[in-house]
Amino acid sequence: MAKRPVDLDRLWVRPGTKAGLSSRDPADTHGINRSGAEKALERQIEDLVRLQHVLYAERRRSVLLVLQGLDAAGKDSVIKHVMRGLNPQGTHVTAFGKPSGEELDHDYLWRCVRALPRRGSVGVFNRSYYEEVLVVRVHPEILADEGLPPEAGGDGIWDRRFEQMRSFERHLAENGTAVVKVHLQISREKQRERFLARLNDPAKVWKFRLEDVRERAFWDDYQHAYEEAVSATSTDYAPWYVVPADHKWFARLAVAQILVETLDALPLAYPQVPEDELPRLEQARVELEAEERYSTGASSAASRMTSSSSKLP
Ligand code: ADP
């Protein structure tokens, strides 16, 4: 296992404590520089690949990484860089945007339940059910259009939703899904720069949405909603990490390390071959070795035929 360069304790929100977002620095890099972070990322990815291999072979557990952050916090870029190298058969990324009509016809967890990773897989939620206590809290008119029965809304709804999320995550954890949650925290100034960069780059302008700029007017409301949500739902079984994301290279390294440590904490093991299967495996080995000698002979016979036929006029 490679060294763990990021001090994850500083990013972790200890259960029962406040996230303290306003006192965290989104530009923090824990004294690591860009080239150091890029090299360290490669080593974390190597560890991740090894651990994913066992997770996949064992097929008993899964890992769910929930990624939340404001627009331009770098969620897509973290996914692209951290997941590269992993076996695509054992990973599943789902992005959650505005709910469709069909999704609104169900409770808010429904679409997320359908996207949960299967045993042996790493699932990533690019946004998640947490939007229900973030954008929906900042814009109560969204809640009014969710079609809820009156008793499901009203006073205390955010605390009830926090409780529902904790219960949901406890259920997942107790049934073999390790849940880990990351809030990519960017500064207001960095978001402005990234929006401008999108506008000024033909390869990025497709990502630009005027609505995202309008949301900046609600910056403080989002900070408050994140503070409340992260503080209320960081638990032993589904912890939150607040990752400084003004430097994308630091955020990628931190998230890779969070995933490595999450997988490493699981009691993963390759499936054991039962003792009484061993003679049959030995038999298979003998048969395969014999077949290899046979096919080598067959292919040289085939090549002799080809070379002799090539001599025909
Ligand atoms: P992104 O901005 O992450 O690249 P999209 O533009 O497709 O992706 O969609 C994200 C938008 O959908 C965000 O503005 C987000 O707040 C909104 N959204 C996500 N979940 C919900 C929800 N449950 N209710 C309302 N809006 C949501």
Short mmCIF file of N, CA and C in Angstrom, two decimals, residues 72-233:
data_model
loop_
_atom_site.label_atom_id
_atom_site.label_comp_id
_atom_site.label_asym_id
_atom_site.label_seq_id
_atom_site.Cartn_x
_atom_site.Cartn_y
_atom_site.Cartn_z
N ALA A 72 -19.50 23.64 -10.80
CA ALA A 72 -18.08 23.92 -11.06
C ALA A 72 -17.17 23.53 -9.89
N ALA A 73 -17.69 22.74 -8.96
CA ALA A 73 -16.83 22.30 -7.85
C ALA A 73 -15.84 21.23 -8.32
N GLY A 74 -16.11 20.65 -9.48
CA GLY A 74 -15.15 19.67 -10.03
C GLY A 74 -15.59 18.22 -9.86
N LYS A 75 -16.89 17.99 -9.75
CA LYS A 75 -17.38 16.61 -9.54
C LYS A 75 -17.02 15.72 -10.74
N ASP A 76 -17.29 16.24 -11.94
CA ASP A 76 -17.00 15.43 -13.15
C ASP A 76 -15.52 15.12 -13.25
N SER A 77 -14.71 16.11 -12.95
CA SER A 77 -13.26 15.92 -13.10
C SER A 77 -12.74 14.91 -12.07
N VAL A 78 -13.28 14.95 -10.86
CA VAL A 78 -12.87 13.96 -9.86
C VAL A 78 -13.24 12.56 -10.35
N ILE A 79 -14.43 12.43 -10.87
CA ILE A 79 -14.88 11.09 -11.33
C ILE A 79 -13.96 10.60 -12.45
N LYS A 80 -13.70 11.50 -13.40
CA LYS A 80 -12.88 11.11 -14.55
C LYS A 80 -11.49 10.65 -14.12
N HIS A 81 -10.88 11.38 -13.19
CA HIS A 81 -9.50 11.06 -12.83
C HIS A 81 -9.37 9.95 -11.80
N VAL A 82 -10.33 9.89 -10.88
CA VAL A 82 -10.17 8.91 -9.81
C VAL A 82 -10.61 7.52 -10.28
N MET A 83 -11.59 7.48 -11.16
CA MET A 83 -12.12 6.17 -11.57
C MET A 83 -11.32 5.57 -12.72
N ARG A 84 -10.43 6.35 -13.32
CA ARG A 84 -9.69 5.80 -14.46
C ARG A 84 -8.78 4.68 -13.94
N GLY A 85 -8.70 3.66 -14.70
CA GLY A 85 -7.87 2.54 -14.25
C GLY A 85 -8.71 1.45 -13.59
N LEU A 86 -9.89 1.82 -13.08
CA LEU A 86 -10.72 0.78 -12.46
C LEU A 86 -11.39 -0.06 -13.54
N ASN A 87 -11.73 -1.27 -13.18
CA ASN A 87 -12.42 -2.15 -14.11
C ASN A 87 -13.85 -1.61 -14.35
N PRO A 88 -14.16 -1.21 -15.58
CA PRO A 88 -15.50 -0.63 -15.83
C PRO A 88 -16.63 -1.58 -15.46
N GLN A 89 -16.35 -2.90 -15.51
CA GLN A 89 -17.42 -3.85 -15.17
C GLN A 89 -17.79 -3.77 -13.70
N GLY A 90 -16.90 -3.22 -12.90
CA GLY A 90 -17.17 -3.16 -11.47
C GLY A 90 -17.40 -1.75 -10.97
N THR A 91 -17.71 -0.82 -11.90
CA THR A 91 -17.99 0.55 -11.45
C THR A 91 -19.28 1.04 -12.10
N HIS A 92 -19.95 1.92 -11.41
CA HIS A 92 -21.22 2.40 -11.91
C HIS A 92 -21.41 3.85 -11.47
N VAL A 93 -21.39 4.76 -12.43
CA VAL A 93 -21.53 6.19 -12.10
C VAL A 93 -22.93 6.65 -12.52
N THR A 94 -23.61 7.35 -11.62
CA THR A 94 -24.94 7.87 -11.96
C THR A 94 -25.01 9.35 -11.60
N ALA A 95 -25.44 10.16 -12.57
CA ALA A 95 -25.62 11.60 -12.31
C ALA A 95 -27.10 11.87 -12.08
N PHE A 96 -27.38 12.67 -11.07
CA PHE A 96 -28.77 13.01 -10.77
C PHE A 96 -29.01 14.50 -11.02
N GLY A 97 -29.82 14.77 -12.04
CA GLY A 97 -30.21 16.15 -12.32
C GLY A 97 -31.62 16.38 -11.81
N LYS A 98 -32.30 17.34 -12.44
CA LYS A 98 -33.69 17.61 -12.03
C LYS A 98 -34.52 16.35 -12.24
N PRO A 99 -35.35 15.99 -11.28
CA PRO A 99 -36.10 14.74 -11.41
C PRO A 99 -37.09 14.79 -12.58
N SER A 100 -37.25 13.65 -13.25
CA SER A 100 -38.22 13.54 -14.35
C SER A 100 -39.62 13.38 -13.76
N GLY A 101 -40.63 13.42 -14.63
CA GLY A 101 -42.01 13.21 -14.19
C GLY A 101 -42.17 11.86 -13.50
N GLU A 102 -41.58 10.84 -14.08
CA GLU A 102 -41.69 9.50 -13.49
C GLU A 102 -41.02 9.47 -12.11
N GLU A 103 -39.89 10.14 -12.00
CA GLU A 103 -39.19 10.15 -10.71
C GLU A 103 -40.01 10.90 -9.66
N LEU A 104 -40.65 11.99 -10.09
CA LEU A 104 -41.46 12.75 -9.13
C LEU A 104 -42.72 11.99 -8.71
N ASP A 105 -43.07 10.98 -9.51
CA ASP A 105 -44.21 10.15 -9.14
C ASP A 105 -43.86 9.13 -8.06
N HIS A 106 -42.62 9.16 -7.60
CA HIS A 106 -42.17 8.25 -6.54
C HIS A 106 -41.53 9.08 -5.42
N ASP A 107 -41.26 8.41 -4.30
CA ASP A 107 -40.57 9.15 -3.23
C ASP A 107 -39.14 9.45 -3.67
N TYR A 108 -38.50 10.40 -3.01
CA TYR A 108 -37.24 10.94 -3.54
C TYR A 108 -36.07 9.95 -3.51
N LEU A 109 -36.20 8.90 -2.71
CA LEU A 109 -35.09 7.93 -2.69
C LEU A 109 -35.17 6.93 -3.84
N TRP A 110 -36.32 6.84 -4.45
CA TRP A 110 -36.57 5.78 -5.44
C TRP A 110 -35.51 5.74 -6.54
N ARG A 111 -35.25 6.88 -7.14
CA ARG A 111 -34.32 6.85 -8.28
C ARG A 111 -32.90 6.49 -7.83
N CYS A 112 -32.60 6.83 -6.58
CA CYS A 112 -31.26 6.51 -6.07
C CYS A 112 -31.15 5.03 -5.73
N VAL A 113 -32.22 4.47 -5.19
CA VAL A 113 -32.21 3.04 -4.86
C VAL A 113 -31.96 2.23 -6.14
N ARG A 114 -32.61 2.65 -7.21
CA ARG A 114 -32.47 1.92 -8.49
C ARG A 114 -31.04 1.97 -9.02
N ALA A 115 -30.29 2.97 -8.58
CA ALA A 115 -28.93 3.15 -9.12
C ALA A 115 -27.85 2.62 -8.16
N LEU A 116 -28.25 1.96 -7.08
CA LEU A 116 -27.25 1.49 -6.11
C LEU A 116 -26.31 0.46 -6.74
N PRO A 117 -25.05 0.46 -6.33
CA PRO A 117 -24.11 -0.50 -6.92
C PRO A 117 -24.44 -1.93 -6.52
N ARG A 118 -24.23 -2.84 -7.46
CA ARG A 118 -24.45 -4.26 -7.12
C ARG A 118 -23.27 -4.79 -6.32
N ARG A 119 -23.43 -5.93 -5.71
CA ARG A 119 -22.33 -6.53 -4.93
C ARG A 119 -21.09 -6.65 -5.79
N GLY A 120 -19.96 -6.28 -5.24
CA GLY A 120 -18.70 -6.36 -5.99
C GLY A 120 -18.36 -5.07 -6.72
N SER A 121 -19.24 -4.06 -6.66
CA SER A 121 -19.03 -2.85 -7.46
C SER A 121 -18.79 -1.61 -6.61
N VAL A 122 -18.18 -0.63 -7.26
CA VAL A 122 -18.06 0.71 -6.68
C VAL A 122 -19.06 1.59 -7.43
N GLY A 123 -19.98 2.19 -6.71
CA GLY A 123 -20.95 3.10 -7.32
C GLY A 123 -20.60 4.52 -6.96
N VAL A 124 -20.80 5.42 -7.92
CA VAL A 124 -20.59 6.85 -7.62
C VAL A 124 -21.88 7.58 -7.95
N PHE A 125 -22.34 8.37 -7.01
CA PHE A 125 -23.48 9.26 -7.26
C PHE A 125 -22.93 10.67 -7.49
N ASN A 126 -23.11 11.17 -8.71
CA ASN A 126 -22.74 12.54 -9.03
C ASN A 126 -23.99 13.39 -8.73
N ARG A 127 -24.03 14.00 -7.57
CA ARG A 127 -25.22 14.49 -6.90
C ARG A 127 -26.04 13.28 -6.46
N SER A 128 -27.07 13.54 -5.64
CA SER A 128 -27.72 12.40 -4.99
C SER A 128 -29.02 12.86 -4.34
N TYR A 129 -29.55 12.00 -3.46
CA TYR A 129 -30.73 12.38 -2.68
C TYR A 129 -30.43 13.58 -1.78
N TYR A 130 -29.17 13.92 -1.57
CA TYR A 130 -28.87 15.11 -0.76
C TYR A 130 -29.38 16.39 -1.42
N GLU A 131 -29.58 16.37 -2.74
CA GLU A 131 -30.16 17.56 -3.39
C GLU A 131 -31.51 17.91 -2.75
N GLU A 132 -32.14 16.90 -2.16
CA GLU A 132 -33.46 17.10 -1.55
C GLU A 132 -33.40 17.95 -0.28
N VAL A 133 -32.21 18.12 0.27
CA VAL A 133 -32.07 19.02 1.43
C VAL A 133 -31.11 20.16 1.09
N LEU A 134 -30.77 20.29 -0.20
CA LEU A 134 -29.87 21.37 -0.63
C LEU A 134 -30.65 22.29 -1.58
N VAL A 135 -30.68 21.93 -2.88
CA VAL A 135 -31.37 22.82 -3.83
C VAL A 135 -32.86 22.97 -3.45
N VAL A 136 -33.44 21.89 -2.95
CA VAL A 136 -34.88 21.95 -2.61
C VAL A 136 -35.11 22.84 -1.38
N ARG A 137 -34.14 22.88 -0.50
CA ARG A 137 -34.25 23.74 0.67
C ARG A 137 -34.04 25.21 0.29
N VAL A 138 -33.09 25.43 -0.63
CA VAL A 138 -32.79 26.80 -1.06
C VAL A 138 -33.97 27.35 -1.88
N HIS A 139 -34.63 26.46 -2.62
CA HIS A 139 -35.77 26.89 -3.46
C HIS A 139 -37.03 26.13 -3.04
N PRO A 140 -37.74 26.60 -2.03
CA PRO A 140 -38.89 25.85 -1.51
C PRO A 140 -39.98 25.62 -2.56
N GLU A 141 -39.96 26.41 -3.64
CA GLU A 141 -40.98 26.20 -4.68
C GLU A 141 -40.82 24.82 -5.33
N ILE A 142 -39.59 24.28 -5.31
CA ILE A 142 -39.38 22.93 -5.87
C ILE A 142 -40.15 21.92 -5.01
N LEU A 143 -40.06 22.12 -3.71
CA LEU A 143 -40.75 21.21 -2.78
C LEU A 143 -42.25 21.23 -3.04
N ALA A 144 -42.76 22.43 -3.28
CA ALA A 144 -44.20 22.57 -3.50
C ALA A 144 -44.66 21.79 -4.74
N ASP A 145 -43.72 21.56 -5.68
CA ASP A 145 -44.08 20.84 -6.91
C ASP A 145 -43.76 19.35 -6.84
N GLU A 146 -43.37 18.86 -5.67
CA GLU A 146 -42.96 17.45 -5.59
C GLU A 146 -44.14 16.50 -5.42
N GLY A 147 -45.34 17.08 -5.25
CA GLY A 147 -46.53 16.23 -5.16
C GLY A 147 -46.63 15.45 -3.86
N LEU A 148 -46.00 15.96 -2.80
CA LEU A 148 -46.03 15.24 -1.52
C LEU A 148 -47.40 15.36 -0.86
N PRO A 149 -47.82 14.37 -0.10
CA PRO A 149 -49.01 14.55 0.73
C PRO A 149 -48.68 15.59 1.81
N PRO A 150 -49.68 16.35 2.28
CA PRO A 150 -49.38 17.46 3.20
C PRO A 150 -48.58 17.03 4.42
N GLU A 151 -48.87 15.85 4.96
CA GLU A 151 -48.18 15.44 6.20
C GLU A 151 -46.69 15.16 5.99
N ALA A 152 -46.28 14.94 4.71
CA ALA A 152 -44.85 14.68 4.46
C ALA A 152 -44.05 15.98 4.35
N GLY A 153 -44.76 17.11 4.16
CA GLY A 153 -44.06 18.39 4.06
C GLY A 153 -44.15 19.14 5.39
N GLY A 154 -44.25 20.47 5.26
CA GLY A 154 -44.48 21.29 6.47
C GLY A 154 -43.29 21.39 7.39
N ASP A 155 -43.58 21.89 8.60
CA ASP A 155 -42.50 22.15 9.57
C ASP A 155 -41.71 20.88 9.88
N GLY A 156 -40.46 21.07 10.07
CA GLY A 156 -39.62 19.94 10.48
C GLY A 156 -39.21 19.03 9.34
N ILE A 157 -39.55 19.43 8.11
CA ILE A 157 -39.27 18.53 6.98
C ILE A 157 -37.77 18.25 6.83
N TRP A 158 -36.92 19.25 7.06
CA TRP A 158 -35.48 19.01 6.82
C TRP A 158 -34.93 18.03 7.86
N ASP A 159 -35.35 18.22 9.12
CA ASP A 159 -34.88 17.27 10.14
C ASP A 159 -35.40 15.87 9.84
N ARG A 160 -36.63 15.79 9.35
CA ARG A 160 -37.16 14.44 9.04
C ARG A 160 -36.38 13.84 7.87
N ARG A 161 -36.07 14.66 6.89
CA ARG A 161 -35.30 14.13 5.75
C ARG A 161 -33.90 13.70 6.19
N PHE A 162 -33.30 14.46 7.09
CA PHE A 162 -31.97 14.03 7.58
C PHE A 162 -32.09 12.65 8.24
N GLU A 163 -33.15 12.49 9.03
CA GLU A 163 -33.35 11.21 9.72
C GLU A 163 -33.58 10.10 8.69
N GLN A 164 -34.36 10.40 7.64
CA GLN A 164 -34.61 9.39 6.59
C GLN A 164 -33.29 9.00 5.91
N MET A 165 -32.45 9.98 5.68
CA MET A 165 -31.18 9.70 5.01
C MET A 165 -30.26 8.88 5.90
N ARG A 166 -30.23 9.24 7.18
CA ARG A 166 -29.40 8.44 8.11
C ARG A 166 -29.91 6.99 8.15
N SER A 167 -31.24 6.83 8.21
CA SER A 167 -31.79 5.46 8.30
C SER A 167 -31.48 4.69 7.02
N PHE A 168 -31.64 5.36 5.89
CA PHE A 168 -31.37 4.72 4.60
C PHE A 168 -29.91 4.25 4.55
N GLU A 169 -29.01 5.11 4.97
CA GLU A 169 -27.59 4.78 4.90
C GLU A 169 -27.23 3.70 5.92
N ARG A 170 -27.91 3.71 7.06
CA ARG A 170 -27.64 2.64 8.03
C ARG A 170 -28.08 1.30 7.45
N HIS A 171 -29.23 1.34 6.81
CA HIS A 171 -29.74 0.13 6.16
C HIS A 171 -28.71 -0.39 5.13
N LEU A 172 -28.17 0.53 4.32
CA LEU A 172 -27.18 0.11 3.32
C LEU A 172 -25.96 -0.48 3.99
N ALA A 173 -25.45 0.24 4.99
CA ALA A 173 -24.23 -0.22 5.66
C ALA A 173 -24.43 -1.60 6.28
N GLU A 174 -25.60 -1.82 6.86
CA GLU A 174 -25.84 -3.10 7.54
C GLU A 174 -26.08 -4.23 6.55
N ASN A 175 -26.22 -3.87 5.29
CA ASN A 175 -26.47 -4.90 4.28
C ASN A 175 -25.36 -4.98 3.23
N GLY A 176 -24.19 -4.48 3.61
CA GLY A 176 -23.03 -4.73 2.76
C GLY A 176 -22.62 -3.62 1.81
N THR A 177 -23.22 -2.44 1.95
CA THR A 177 -22.77 -1.30 1.11
C THR A 177 -22.09 -0.27 2.01
N ALA A 178 -20.81 -0.07 1.78
CA ALA A 178 -20.09 0.95 2.54
C ALA A 178 -20.36 2.30 1.88
N VAL A 179 -20.89 3.23 2.64
CA VAL A 179 -21.25 4.53 2.09
C VAL A 179 -20.24 5.58 2.57
N VAL A 180 -19.73 6.37 1.62
CA VAL A 180 -18.83 7.46 2.01
C VAL A 180 -19.24 8.68 1.19
N LYS A 181 -19.22 9.84 1.85
CA LYS A 181 -19.79 11.04 1.20
C LYS A 181 -18.76 12.17 1.17
N VAL A 182 -18.71 12.83 0.04
CA VAL A 182 -17.71 13.89 -0.15
C VAL A 182 -18.42 15.17 -0.58
N HIS A 183 -18.14 16.22 0.16
CA HIS A 183 -18.58 17.55 -0.27
C HIS A 183 -17.36 18.26 -0.84
N LEU A 184 -17.37 18.51 -2.14
CA LEU A 184 -16.28 19.26 -2.77
C LEU A 184 -16.57 20.74 -2.52
N GLN A 185 -15.71 21.35 -1.73
CA GLN A 185 -15.98 22.73 -1.32
C GLN A 185 -15.14 23.71 -2.14
N ILE A 186 -15.81 24.59 -2.90
CA ILE A 186 -15.05 25.62 -3.63
C ILE A 186 -15.42 27.00 -3.10
N SER A 187 -14.53 27.93 -3.38
CA SER A 187 -14.79 29.32 -2.97
C SER A 187 -15.62 29.99 -4.06
N ARG A 188 -16.25 31.06 -3.66
CA ARG A 188 -17.07 31.82 -4.59
C ARG A 188 -16.23 32.36 -5.75
N GLU A 189 -15.03 32.82 -5.41
CA GLU A 189 -14.14 33.38 -6.43
C GLU A 189 -13.71 32.31 -7.43
N LYS A 190 -13.41 31.11 -6.92
CA LYS A 190 -12.99 30.03 -7.82
C LYS A 190 -14.15 29.62 -8.73
N GLN A 191 -15.35 29.64 -8.21
CA GLN A 191 -16.50 29.30 -9.08
C GLN A 191 -16.63 30.33 -10.20
N ARG A 192 -16.44 31.62 -9.85
CA ARG A 192 -16.51 32.68 -10.86
C ARG A 192 -15.46 32.43 -11.95
N GLU A 193 -14.24 32.12 -11.52
CA GLU A 193 -13.16 31.87 -12.50
C GLU A 193 -13.52 30.70 -13.41
N ARG A 194 -14.07 29.65 -12.81
CA ARG A 194 -14.36 28.46 -13.64
C ARG A 194 -15.51 28.71 -14.60
N PHE A 195 -16.49 29.49 -14.18
CA PHE A 195 -17.58 29.84 -15.12
C PHE A 195 -17.00 30.66 -16.27
N LEU A 196 -16.13 31.62 -15.93
CA LEU A 196 -15.53 32.45 -17.00
C LEU A 196 -14.69 31.59 -17.94
N ALA A 197 -13.98 30.64 -17.37
CA ALA A 197 -13.15 29.75 -18.20
C ALA A 197 -14.04 28.97 -19.16
N ARG A 198 -15.21 28.56 -18.68
CA ARG A 198 -16.13 27.84 -19.57
C ARG A 198 -16.57 28.73 -20.73
N LEU A 199 -16.87 30.00 -20.39
CA LEU A 199 -17.35 30.92 -21.43
C LEU A 199 -16.27 31.20 -22.46
N ASN A 200 -15.02 31.17 -22.01
CA ASN A 200 -13.92 31.56 -22.90
C ASN A 200 -13.29 30.40 -23.65
N ASP A 201 -13.78 29.20 -23.44
CA ASP A 201 -13.15 28.05 -24.08
C ASP A 201 -14.20 27.28 -24.90
N PRO A 202 -14.01 27.23 -26.23
CA PRO A 202 -15.00 26.55 -27.06
C PRO A 202 -15.19 25.07 -26.67
N ALA A 203 -14.19 24.49 -26.05
CA ALA A 203 -14.31 23.08 -25.66
C ALA A 203 -15.07 22.92 -24.34
N LYS A 204 -15.33 24.05 -23.67
CA LYS A 204 -16.00 23.96 -22.36
C LYS A 204 -17.34 24.69 -22.35
N VAL A 205 -17.59 25.49 -23.38
CA VAL A 205 -18.76 26.38 -23.31
C VAL A 205 -20.07 25.58 -23.25
N TRP A 206 -20.06 24.36 -23.76
CA TRP A 206 -21.27 23.53 -23.70
C TRP A 206 -21.70 23.26 -22.26
N LYS A 207 -20.75 23.40 -21.34
CA LYS A 207 -21.07 23.14 -19.93
C LYS A 207 -21.71 24.36 -19.26
N PHE A 208 -21.58 25.50 -19.92
CA PHE A 208 -22.05 26.74 -19.29
C PHE A 208 -23.57 26.82 -19.31
N ARG A 209 -24.14 27.13 -18.14
CA ARG A 209 -25.60 27.34 -18.09
C ARG A 209 -25.85 28.65 -17.33
N LEU A 210 -26.67 29.49 -17.96
CA LEU A 210 -26.97 30.78 -17.33
C LEU A 210 -27.58 30.57 -15.93
N GLU A 211 -28.39 29.53 -15.82
CA GLU A 211 -29.02 29.23 -14.52
C GLU A 211 -27.98 29.06 -13.41
N ASP A 212 -26.84 28.45 -13.76
CA ASP A 212 -25.80 28.22 -12.74
C ASP A 212 -25.28 29.55 -12.20
N VAL A 213 -25.15 30.54 -13.11
CA VAL A 213 -24.67 31.86 -12.67
C VAL A 213 -25.72 32.50 -11.76
N ARG A 214 -26.99 32.34 -12.15
CA ARG A 214 -28.08 32.90 -11.32
C ARG A 214 -28.07 32.32 -9.91
N GLU A 215 -27.67 31.05 -9.79
CA GLU A 215 -27.67 30.41 -8.47
C GLU A 215 -26.67 31.06 -7.53
N ARG A 216 -25.70 31.81 -8.09
CA ARG A 216 -24.70 32.46 -7.23
C ARG A 216 -25.35 33.45 -6.27
N ALA A 217 -26.52 33.95 -6.66
CA ALA A 217 -27.23 34.88 -5.77
C ALA A 217 -27.65 34.18 -4.47
N PHE A 218 -27.69 32.84 -4.51
CA PHE A 218 -28.13 32.08 -3.33
C PHE A 218 -26.95 31.44 -2.60
N TRP A 219 -25.76 31.97 -2.86
CA TRP A 219 -24.54 31.36 -2.31
C TRP A 219 -24.65 31.08 -0.81
N ASP A 220 -25.06 32.11 -0.06
CA ASP A 220 -25.10 31.94 1.41
C ASP A 220 -26.14 30.90 1.82
N ASP A 221 -27.26 30.89 1.09
CA ASP A 221 -28.30 29.89 1.40
C ASP A 221 -27.77 28.47 1.18
N TYR A 222 -27.01 28.30 0.10
CA TYR A 222 -26.41 26.97 -0.14
C TYR A 222 -25.42 26.61 0.95
N GLN A 223 -24.62 27.60 1.37
CA GLN A 223 -23.64 27.31 2.43
C GLN A 223 -24.37 26.84 3.69
N HIS A 224 -25.46 27.52 3.99
CA HIS A 224 -26.23 27.16 5.18
C HIS A 224 -26.82 25.76 5.03
N ALA A 225 -27.39 25.49 3.84
CA ALA A 225 -28.01 24.17 3.62
C ALA A 225 -26.96 23.07 3.71
N TYR A 226 -25.78 23.30 3.12
CA TYR A 226 -24.71 22.30 3.21
C TYR A 226 -24.26 22.10 4.65
N GLU A 227 -24.10 23.22 5.35
CA GLU A 227 -23.65 23.13 6.75
C GLU A 227 -24.61 22.24 7.56
N GLU A 228 -25.90 22.50 7.38
CA GLU A 228 -26.90 21.75 8.16
C GLU A 228 -26.92 20.27 7.76
N ALA A 229 -26.91 20.04 6.45
CA ALA A 229 -27.03 18.66 5.96
C ALA A 229 -25.82 17.82 6.34
N VAL A 230 -24.65 18.38 6.12
CA VAL A 230 -23.43 17.61 6.39
C VAL A 230 -23.30 17.36 7.89
N SER A 231 -23.60 18.38 8.70
CA SER A 231 -23.49 18.20 10.16
C SER A 231 -24.46 17.14 10.66
N ALA A 232 -25.66 17.11 10.07
CA ALA A 232 -26.70 16.21 10.61
C ALA A 232 -26.56 14.78 10.13
N THR A 233 -25.77 14.57 9.07
CA THR A 233 -25.79 13.22 8.47
C THR A 233 -24.41 12.58 8.38
#
